[in-house]
Each structure stands twice: as structure tokens, then as C-alpha cells.
Coordinates of N, CA and C in Angstrom, one line a residue:
X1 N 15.5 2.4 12.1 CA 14.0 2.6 12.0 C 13.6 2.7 10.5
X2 N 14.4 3.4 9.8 CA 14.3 3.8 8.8 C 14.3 2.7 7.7
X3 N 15.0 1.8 7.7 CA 15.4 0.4 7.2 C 13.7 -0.4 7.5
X4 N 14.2 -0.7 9.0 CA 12.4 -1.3 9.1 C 11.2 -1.3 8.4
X5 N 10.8 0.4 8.3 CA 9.8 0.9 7.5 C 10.2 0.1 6.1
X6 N 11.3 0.8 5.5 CA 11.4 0.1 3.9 C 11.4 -1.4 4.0
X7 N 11.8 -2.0 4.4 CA 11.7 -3.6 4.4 C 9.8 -3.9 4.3
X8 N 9.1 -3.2 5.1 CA 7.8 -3.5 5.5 C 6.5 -2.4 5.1
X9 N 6.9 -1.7 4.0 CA 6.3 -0.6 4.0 C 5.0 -1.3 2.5
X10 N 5.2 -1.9 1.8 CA 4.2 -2.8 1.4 C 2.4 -3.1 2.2
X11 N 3.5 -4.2 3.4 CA 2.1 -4.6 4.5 C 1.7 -3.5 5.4
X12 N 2.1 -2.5 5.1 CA 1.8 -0.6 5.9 C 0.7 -0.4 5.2
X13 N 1.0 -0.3 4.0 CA 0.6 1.0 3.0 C -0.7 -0.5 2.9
X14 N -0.4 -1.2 2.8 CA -2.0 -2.3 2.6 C -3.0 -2.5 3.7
X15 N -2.3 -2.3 4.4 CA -3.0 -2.0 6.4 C -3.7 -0.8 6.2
X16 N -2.9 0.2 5.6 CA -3.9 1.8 5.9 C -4.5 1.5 4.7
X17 N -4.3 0.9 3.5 CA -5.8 1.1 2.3 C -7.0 0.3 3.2
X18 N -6.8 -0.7 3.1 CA -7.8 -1.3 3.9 C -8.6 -0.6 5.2
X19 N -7.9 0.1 6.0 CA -8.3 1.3 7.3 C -9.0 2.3 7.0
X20 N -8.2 2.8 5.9 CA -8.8 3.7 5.5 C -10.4 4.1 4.9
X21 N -10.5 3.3 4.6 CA -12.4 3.2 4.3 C -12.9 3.6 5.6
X22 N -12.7 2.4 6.5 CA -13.7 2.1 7.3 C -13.2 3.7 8.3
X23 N -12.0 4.2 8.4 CA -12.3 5.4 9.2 C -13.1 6.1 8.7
X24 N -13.0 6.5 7.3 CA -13.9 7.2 6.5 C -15.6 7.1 7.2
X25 N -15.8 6.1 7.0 CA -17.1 6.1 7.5 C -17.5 6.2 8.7
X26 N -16.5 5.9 9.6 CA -16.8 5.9 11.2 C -17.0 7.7 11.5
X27 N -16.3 8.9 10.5 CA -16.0 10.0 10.7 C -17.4 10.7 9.8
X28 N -18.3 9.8 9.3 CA -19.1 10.8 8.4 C -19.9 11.8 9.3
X29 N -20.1 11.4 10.6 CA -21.0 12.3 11.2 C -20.0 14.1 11.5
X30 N -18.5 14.0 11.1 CA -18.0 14.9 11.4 C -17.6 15.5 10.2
X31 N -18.0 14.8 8.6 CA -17.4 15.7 7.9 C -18.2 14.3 6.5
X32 N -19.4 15.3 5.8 CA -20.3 14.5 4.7 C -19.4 13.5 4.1
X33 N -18.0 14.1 3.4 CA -17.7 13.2 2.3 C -16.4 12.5 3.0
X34 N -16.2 12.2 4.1 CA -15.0 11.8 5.0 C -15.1 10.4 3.8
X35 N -16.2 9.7 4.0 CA -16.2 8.4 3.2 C -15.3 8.8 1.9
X36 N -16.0 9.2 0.7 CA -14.8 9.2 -0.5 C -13.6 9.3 -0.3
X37 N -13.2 10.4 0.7 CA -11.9 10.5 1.2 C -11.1 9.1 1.6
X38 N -12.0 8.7 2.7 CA -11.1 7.2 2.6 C -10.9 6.2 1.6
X39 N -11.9 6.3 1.2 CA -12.0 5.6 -0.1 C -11.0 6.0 -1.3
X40 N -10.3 6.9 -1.3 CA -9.6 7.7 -1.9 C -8.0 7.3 -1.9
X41 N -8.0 7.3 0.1 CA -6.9 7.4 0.2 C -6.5 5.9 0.3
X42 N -7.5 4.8 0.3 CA -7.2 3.6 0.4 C -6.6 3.4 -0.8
X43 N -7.7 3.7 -2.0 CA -7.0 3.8 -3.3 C -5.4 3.9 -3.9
X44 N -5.1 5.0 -3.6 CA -3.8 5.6 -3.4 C -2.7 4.8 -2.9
X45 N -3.2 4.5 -1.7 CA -2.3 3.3 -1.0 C -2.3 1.6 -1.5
X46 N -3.5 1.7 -1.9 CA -2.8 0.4 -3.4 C -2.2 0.7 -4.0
X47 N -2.9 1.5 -4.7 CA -2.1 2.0 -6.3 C -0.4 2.2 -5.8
X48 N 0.0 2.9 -4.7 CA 1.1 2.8 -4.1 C 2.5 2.2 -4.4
X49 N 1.8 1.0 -3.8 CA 2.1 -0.4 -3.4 C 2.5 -0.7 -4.1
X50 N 1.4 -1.4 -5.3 CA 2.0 -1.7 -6.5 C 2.6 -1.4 -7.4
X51 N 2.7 0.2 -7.1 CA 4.0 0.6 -8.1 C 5.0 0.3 -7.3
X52 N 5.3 0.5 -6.0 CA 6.6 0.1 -5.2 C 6.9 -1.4 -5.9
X53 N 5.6 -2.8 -6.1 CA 5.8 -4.1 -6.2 C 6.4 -3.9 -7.9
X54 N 6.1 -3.3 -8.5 CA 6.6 -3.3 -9.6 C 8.0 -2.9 -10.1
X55 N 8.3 -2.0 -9.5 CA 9.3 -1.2 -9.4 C 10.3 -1.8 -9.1
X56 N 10.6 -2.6 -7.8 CA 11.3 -3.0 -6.8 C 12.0 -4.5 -8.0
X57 N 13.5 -4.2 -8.0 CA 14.1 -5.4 -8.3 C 14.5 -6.5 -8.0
X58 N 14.3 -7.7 -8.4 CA 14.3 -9.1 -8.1 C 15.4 -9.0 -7.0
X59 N 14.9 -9.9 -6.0 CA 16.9 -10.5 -5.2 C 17.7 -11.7 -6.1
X60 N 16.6 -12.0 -6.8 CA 17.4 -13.2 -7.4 C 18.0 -13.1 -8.5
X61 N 17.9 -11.6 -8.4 CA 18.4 -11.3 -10.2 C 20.0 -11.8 -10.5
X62 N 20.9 -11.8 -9.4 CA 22.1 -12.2 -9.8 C 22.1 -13.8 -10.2
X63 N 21.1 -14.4 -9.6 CA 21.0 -15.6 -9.4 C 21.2 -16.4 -11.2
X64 N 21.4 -17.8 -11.5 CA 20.8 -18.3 -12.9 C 19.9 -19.3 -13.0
X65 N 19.1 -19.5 -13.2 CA 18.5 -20.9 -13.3 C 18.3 -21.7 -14.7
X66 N 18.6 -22.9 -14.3 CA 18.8 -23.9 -15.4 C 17.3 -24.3 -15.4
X67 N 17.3 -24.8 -16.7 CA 16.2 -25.8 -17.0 C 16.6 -27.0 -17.3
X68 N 15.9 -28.4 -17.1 CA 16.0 -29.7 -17.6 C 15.0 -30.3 -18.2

């Protein structure tokens, strides 16, 4: 399970930024600033991501490639 998640936790964390707004707004009537919040936490969950995409080392790194 645990493996899963990490293999796929990129198109997660990009699923809930994106979600995250729009709950935000669907919840204003139960709490004023629910919106920034999601907008917040969408944020976060890019910003996330791409430190995961950054971070994360090549598979191909043992690989060599020639040029011609």
C-alpha cells in the first residue's frame, strides 16, 4: 500500500491542489475564509510536488548516452 502511494503520490498531491479550491468554495457558507484555505492548501500541494519532482533522482542515472 505503502509503495503504491509513493509510486503515485505526485498525481495525489496534484488531484487534491486542484480539489482543493473548489471545496474551499463549495464550504464558504460554513466558514468565511474556507476559500483562502483551499487556495492555500492547493498551493502547498504544488509547491509539494515539485519539490518531490525535483528532488527525486533520475532512473536513468546509471544509464550513458552517446552522442553522434
Amino acid at each position: 500500500m505503502i509503495q503504491k502511494i509513493k509510486q503515485h503520490i505526485i498525481p495525489i498531491l496534484c488531484t487534491l491542489a486542484a480539489v482543493a479550491p473548489i471545496v474551499g468554495m463549495l464550504l464558504i457558507e460554513l466558514y468565511y475564509y474556507s476559500t483562502v484555505i483551499g487556495w492555500a492548501i492547493g498551493f502547498c500541494c504544488i509547491m509539494t510536488a515539485y519539490i518531490i519532482i525535483t528532488k527525486r533522482p533520475d532512473k536513468d542515472e546509471s544509464a550513458t548516452y552517446t552522442e553522434i
